[in-house]
Short mmCIF file of C-alpha atoms in Angstrom, two decimals:
data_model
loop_
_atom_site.label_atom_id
_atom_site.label_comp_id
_atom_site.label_asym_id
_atom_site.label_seq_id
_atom_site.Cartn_x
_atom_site.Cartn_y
_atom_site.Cartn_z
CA UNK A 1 29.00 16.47 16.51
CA UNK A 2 28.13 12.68 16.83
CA UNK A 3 30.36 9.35 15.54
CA UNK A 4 28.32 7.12 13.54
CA UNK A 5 29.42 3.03 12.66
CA UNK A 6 29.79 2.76 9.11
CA UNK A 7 29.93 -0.43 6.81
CA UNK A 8 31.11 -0.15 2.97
CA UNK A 9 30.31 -1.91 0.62
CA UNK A 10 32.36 -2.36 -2.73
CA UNK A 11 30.14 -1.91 -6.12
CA UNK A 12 32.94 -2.40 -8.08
CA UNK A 13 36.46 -0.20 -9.13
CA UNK A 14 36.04 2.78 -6.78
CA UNK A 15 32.19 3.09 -6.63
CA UNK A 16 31.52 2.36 -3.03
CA UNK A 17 28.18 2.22 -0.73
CA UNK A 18 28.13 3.76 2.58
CA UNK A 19 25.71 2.44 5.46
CA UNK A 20 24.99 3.86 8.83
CA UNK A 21 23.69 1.71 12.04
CA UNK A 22 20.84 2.85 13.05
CA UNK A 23 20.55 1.81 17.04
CA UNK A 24 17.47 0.05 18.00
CA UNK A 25 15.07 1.99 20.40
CA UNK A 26 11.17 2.82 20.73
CA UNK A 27 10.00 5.78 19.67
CA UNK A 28 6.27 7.51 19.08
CA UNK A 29 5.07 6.83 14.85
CA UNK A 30 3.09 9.28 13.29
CA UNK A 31 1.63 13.81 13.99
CA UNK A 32 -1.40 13.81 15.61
CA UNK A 33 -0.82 17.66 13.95
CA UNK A 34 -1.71 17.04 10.50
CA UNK A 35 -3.17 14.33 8.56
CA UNK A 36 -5.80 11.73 9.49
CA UNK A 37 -3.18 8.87 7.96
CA UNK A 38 0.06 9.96 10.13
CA UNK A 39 -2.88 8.76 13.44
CA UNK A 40 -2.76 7.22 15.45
CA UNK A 41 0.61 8.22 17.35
CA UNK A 42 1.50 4.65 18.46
CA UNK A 43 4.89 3.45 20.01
CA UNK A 44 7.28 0.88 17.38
CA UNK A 45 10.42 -0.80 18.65
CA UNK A 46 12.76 -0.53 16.32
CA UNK A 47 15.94 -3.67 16.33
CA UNK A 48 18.93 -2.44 15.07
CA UNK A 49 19.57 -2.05 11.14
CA UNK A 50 22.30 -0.36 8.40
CA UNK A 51 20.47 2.20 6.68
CA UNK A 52 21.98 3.93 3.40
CA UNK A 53 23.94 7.13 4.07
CA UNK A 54 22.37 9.17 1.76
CA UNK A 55 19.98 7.91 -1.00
CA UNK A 56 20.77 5.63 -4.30
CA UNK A 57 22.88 8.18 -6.58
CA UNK A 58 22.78 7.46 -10.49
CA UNK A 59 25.96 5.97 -10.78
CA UNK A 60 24.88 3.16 -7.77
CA UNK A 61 21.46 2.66 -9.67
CA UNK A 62 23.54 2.16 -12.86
CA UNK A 63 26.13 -0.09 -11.59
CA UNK A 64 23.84 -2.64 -10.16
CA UNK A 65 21.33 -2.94 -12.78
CA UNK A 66 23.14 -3.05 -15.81
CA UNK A 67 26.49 -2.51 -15.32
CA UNK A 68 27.60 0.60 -16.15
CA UNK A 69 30.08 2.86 -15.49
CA UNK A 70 28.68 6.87 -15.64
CA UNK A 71 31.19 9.62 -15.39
CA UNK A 72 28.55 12.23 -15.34
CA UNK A 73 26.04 13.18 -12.11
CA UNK A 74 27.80 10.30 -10.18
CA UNK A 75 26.91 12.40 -7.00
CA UNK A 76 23.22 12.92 -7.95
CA UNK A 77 20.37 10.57 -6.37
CA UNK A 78 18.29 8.73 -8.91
CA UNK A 79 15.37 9.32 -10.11
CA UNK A 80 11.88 8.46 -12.50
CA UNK A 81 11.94 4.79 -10.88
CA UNK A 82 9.06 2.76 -9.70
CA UNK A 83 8.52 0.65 -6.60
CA UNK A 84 8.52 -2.68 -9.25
CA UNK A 85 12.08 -0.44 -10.62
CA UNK A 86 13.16 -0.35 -6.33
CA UNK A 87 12.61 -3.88 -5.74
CA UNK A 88 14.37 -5.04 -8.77
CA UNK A 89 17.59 -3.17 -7.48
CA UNK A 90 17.28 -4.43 -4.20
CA UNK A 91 17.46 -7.69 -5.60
CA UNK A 92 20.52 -7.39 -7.87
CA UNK A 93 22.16 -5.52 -4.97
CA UNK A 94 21.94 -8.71 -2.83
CA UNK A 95 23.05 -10.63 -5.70
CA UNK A 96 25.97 -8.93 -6.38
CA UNK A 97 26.51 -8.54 -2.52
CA UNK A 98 25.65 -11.72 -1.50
CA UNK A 99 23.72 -9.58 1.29
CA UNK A 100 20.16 -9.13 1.57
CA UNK A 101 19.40 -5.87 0.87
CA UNK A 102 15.69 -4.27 1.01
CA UNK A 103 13.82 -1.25 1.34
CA UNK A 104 13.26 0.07 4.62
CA UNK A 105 9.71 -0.41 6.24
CA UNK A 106 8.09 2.80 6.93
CA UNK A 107 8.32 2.89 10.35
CA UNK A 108 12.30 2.07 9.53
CA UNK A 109 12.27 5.15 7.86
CA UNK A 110 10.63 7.57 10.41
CA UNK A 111 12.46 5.92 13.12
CA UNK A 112 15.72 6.55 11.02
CA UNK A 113 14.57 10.14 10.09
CA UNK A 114 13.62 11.55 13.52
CA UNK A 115 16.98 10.44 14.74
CA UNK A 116 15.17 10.64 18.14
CA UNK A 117 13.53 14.18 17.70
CA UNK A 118 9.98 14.59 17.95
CA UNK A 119 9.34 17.47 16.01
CA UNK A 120 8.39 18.10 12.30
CA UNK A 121 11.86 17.55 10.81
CA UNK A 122 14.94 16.21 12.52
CA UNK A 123 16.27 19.89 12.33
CA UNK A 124 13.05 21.16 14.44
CA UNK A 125 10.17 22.24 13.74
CA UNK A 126 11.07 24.05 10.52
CA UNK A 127 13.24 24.06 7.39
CA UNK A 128 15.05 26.30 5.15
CA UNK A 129 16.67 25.79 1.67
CA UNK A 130 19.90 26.59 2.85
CA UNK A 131 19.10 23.04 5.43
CA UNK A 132 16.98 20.86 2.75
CA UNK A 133 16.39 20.54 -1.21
CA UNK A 134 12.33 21.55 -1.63
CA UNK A 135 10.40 24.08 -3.09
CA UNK A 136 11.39 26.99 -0.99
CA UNK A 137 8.55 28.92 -2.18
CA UNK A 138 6.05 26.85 -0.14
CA UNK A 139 7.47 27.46 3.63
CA UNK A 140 6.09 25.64 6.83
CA UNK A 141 5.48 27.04 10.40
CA UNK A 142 5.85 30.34 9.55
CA UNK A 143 9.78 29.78 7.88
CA UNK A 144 10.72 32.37 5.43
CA UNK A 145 9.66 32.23 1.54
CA UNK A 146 13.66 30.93 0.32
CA UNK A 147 15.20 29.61 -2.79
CA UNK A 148 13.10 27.14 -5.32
CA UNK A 149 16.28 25.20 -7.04
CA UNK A 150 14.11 23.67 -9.65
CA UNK A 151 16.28 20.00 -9.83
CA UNK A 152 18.07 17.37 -7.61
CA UNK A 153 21.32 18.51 -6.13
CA UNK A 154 24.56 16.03 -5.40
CA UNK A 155 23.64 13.66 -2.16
CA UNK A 156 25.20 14.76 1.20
CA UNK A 157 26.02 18.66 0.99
CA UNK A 158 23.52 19.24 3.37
CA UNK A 159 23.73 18.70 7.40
CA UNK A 160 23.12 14.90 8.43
CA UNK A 161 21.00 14.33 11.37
CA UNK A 162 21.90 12.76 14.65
CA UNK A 163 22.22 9.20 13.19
CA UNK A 164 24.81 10.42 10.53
CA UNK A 165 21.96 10.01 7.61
CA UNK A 166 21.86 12.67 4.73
CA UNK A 167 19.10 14.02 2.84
CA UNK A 168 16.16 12.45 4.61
CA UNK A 169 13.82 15.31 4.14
CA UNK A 170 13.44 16.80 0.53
CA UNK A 171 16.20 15.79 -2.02
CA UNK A 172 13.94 12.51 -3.44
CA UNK A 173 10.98 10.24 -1.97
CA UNK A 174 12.16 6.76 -1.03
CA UNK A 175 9.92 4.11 -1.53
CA UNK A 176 8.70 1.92 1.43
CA UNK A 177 8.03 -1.84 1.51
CA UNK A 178 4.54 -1.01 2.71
CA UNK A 179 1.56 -0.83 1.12
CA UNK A 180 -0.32 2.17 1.75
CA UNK A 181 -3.20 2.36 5.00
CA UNK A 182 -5.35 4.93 5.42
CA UNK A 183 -4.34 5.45 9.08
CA UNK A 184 -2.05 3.94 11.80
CA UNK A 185 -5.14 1.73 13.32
CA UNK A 186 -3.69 -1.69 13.77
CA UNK A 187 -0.55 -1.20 12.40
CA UNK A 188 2.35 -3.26 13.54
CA UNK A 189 4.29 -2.09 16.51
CA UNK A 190 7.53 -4.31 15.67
CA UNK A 191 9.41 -1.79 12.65
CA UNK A 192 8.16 -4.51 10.14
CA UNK A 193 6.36 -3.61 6.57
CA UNK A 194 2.49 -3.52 6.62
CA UNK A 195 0.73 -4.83 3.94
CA UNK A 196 -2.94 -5.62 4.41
CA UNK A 197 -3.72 -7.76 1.63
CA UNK A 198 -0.38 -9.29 0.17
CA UNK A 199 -2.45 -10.94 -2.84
CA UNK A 200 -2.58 -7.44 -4.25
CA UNK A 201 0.15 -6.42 -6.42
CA UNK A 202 -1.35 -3.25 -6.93
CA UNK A 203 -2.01 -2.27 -3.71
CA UNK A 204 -0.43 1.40 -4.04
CA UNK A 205 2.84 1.54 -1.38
CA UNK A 206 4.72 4.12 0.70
CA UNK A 207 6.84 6.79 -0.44
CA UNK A 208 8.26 9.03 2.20
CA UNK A 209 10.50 12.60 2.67
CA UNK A 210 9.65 14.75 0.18
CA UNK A 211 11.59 15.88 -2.67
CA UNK A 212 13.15 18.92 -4.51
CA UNK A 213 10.03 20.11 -6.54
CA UNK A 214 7.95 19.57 -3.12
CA UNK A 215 6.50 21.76 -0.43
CA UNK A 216 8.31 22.25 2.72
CA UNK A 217 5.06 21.06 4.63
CA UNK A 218 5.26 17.48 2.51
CA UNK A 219 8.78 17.09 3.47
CA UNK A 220 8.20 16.44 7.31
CA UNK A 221 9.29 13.29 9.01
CA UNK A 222 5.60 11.94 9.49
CA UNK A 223 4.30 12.55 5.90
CA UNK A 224 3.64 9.76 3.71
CA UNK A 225 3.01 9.92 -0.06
CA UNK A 226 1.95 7.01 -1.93
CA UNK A 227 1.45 5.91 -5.75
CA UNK A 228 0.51 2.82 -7.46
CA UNK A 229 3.77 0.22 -7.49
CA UNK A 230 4.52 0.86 -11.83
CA UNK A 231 4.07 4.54 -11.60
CA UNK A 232 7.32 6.61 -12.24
CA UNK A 233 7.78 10.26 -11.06
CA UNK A 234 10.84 12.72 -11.06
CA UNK A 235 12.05 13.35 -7.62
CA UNK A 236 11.52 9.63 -6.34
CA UNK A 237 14.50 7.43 -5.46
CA UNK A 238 15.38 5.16 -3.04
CA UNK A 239 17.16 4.21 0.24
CA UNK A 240 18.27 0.37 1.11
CA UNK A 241 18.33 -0.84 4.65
CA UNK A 242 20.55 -4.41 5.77
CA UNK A 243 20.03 -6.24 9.02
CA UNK A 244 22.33 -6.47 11.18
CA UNK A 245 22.80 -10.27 11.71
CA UNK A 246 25.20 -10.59 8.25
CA UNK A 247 25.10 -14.15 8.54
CA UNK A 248 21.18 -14.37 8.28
CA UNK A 249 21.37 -11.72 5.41
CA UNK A 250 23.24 -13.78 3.61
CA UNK A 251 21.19 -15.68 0.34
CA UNK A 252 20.58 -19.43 1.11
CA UNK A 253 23.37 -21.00 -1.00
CA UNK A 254 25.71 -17.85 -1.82
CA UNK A 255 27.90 -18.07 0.99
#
């Protein structure tokens, strides 16, 4: 058992969203195990950030973009949206927040993940249904064969890891800011986004965790996934991240 420091923030009525401070720290990016894009290993320091406690659920997605108010799978994390569908939240979240909210960069998001394990997931080295949402039929590191639920379950009714985040590994992808690299060579050491060519709007970017209809191999804390910025797929969602410094999230003229 760990104590995490939360921050809430109000959507609106009773809908709420939970964040969790990540601590800054260096850790080692990327298995040198498995595929030739999680190499290099290379150190990243990491400054402190609020990460989302578990990812976007449908009735978060809904309230931001358009307003509504669902009183069905308010629990369950969003899904079918595309990187273009991400960013648009992100902004209306900051809007309506008058906080600027983003998607994590991917080393963010390992950094987060690992919780400062080194191993394949933050739970060791494997997984089991009754620990993650995937495709229990496909087991890793010799872990037994295990349930296959077939569909997204509510966010959080699995264990956390050591920074208090839920549902990192299986449940839905998240999309990164970055765009996708076929390795780690030159990537930057600082936690911020890579993006090679920026003029590119269709450079294809990050997705990362895994998802309910995925193997339990694909759901490791080094594996990325990637897919042109318009596509739309079930089992990917999202995860926002804040800085710290509240007074230089705030938008330039909102407060």
């Amino acid at each position: 058992p760990r104590s995490a420091q939360c921050l809430i923030e109000s959507l609106g009525g009773s809908l709420t969203l939970e964040l969790v401070l990540i601590p800054s720290g260096t850790f080692m990016m990327g298995d040198a195990r498995h595929h030739q894009d999680e190499q290099p290993i290379h150190p990243v320091a990491i400054p402190s950030f609020y990460m989302g406690k578990y990812p976007i659920t449908q009735a978060q997605y809904r309230s931001v973009m358009d307003g509504s108010n669902l009183e069905t799978a308010l629990d369950y994390p969003i899904e079918n949206i595309s990187w273009h569908d991400a960013r648009e939240f992100c902004t209306k979240l900051s809007q309506k927040t008058v906080r600027e909210y983003t998607l994590p960069s991917e080393a963010q998001w390992e950094y987060a993940c690992r919780a400062g394990t080194d191993t394949a997931f933050y739970f060791g080295d494997i997984i089991t249904p009754e620990l993650v949402n995937y495709n229990g039929n496909y087991p890793y590191n010799g872990a037994p064969v295990g349930e296959n639920r077939g569909e997204a379950t509510p966010v959080g009714i699995f264990p956390p890891n050591a920074f208090g985040l839920y549902d990192m590994h299986g449940s839905v992808w998240e999309w990164c800011l970055d765009g996708y690299q076929a390795s780690y060579q030159g990537a930057p050491t600082d936690g911020t986004a890579w993006v090679a060519d920026r003029s590119d709007a269709n450079i294809k970017r990050v997705m990362r965790g895994g998802s309910w209809d995925y193997v339990a191999r694909g759901c490791r804390s080094a594996v990325r996934c990637s897919l042109a910025p318009e596509i739309r797929i079930g089992g990917c969602g999202l995860r926002v991240v804040l800085d710290t410094d509240f007074n230089k999230a705030v938008k330039p003229g909102n407060g």
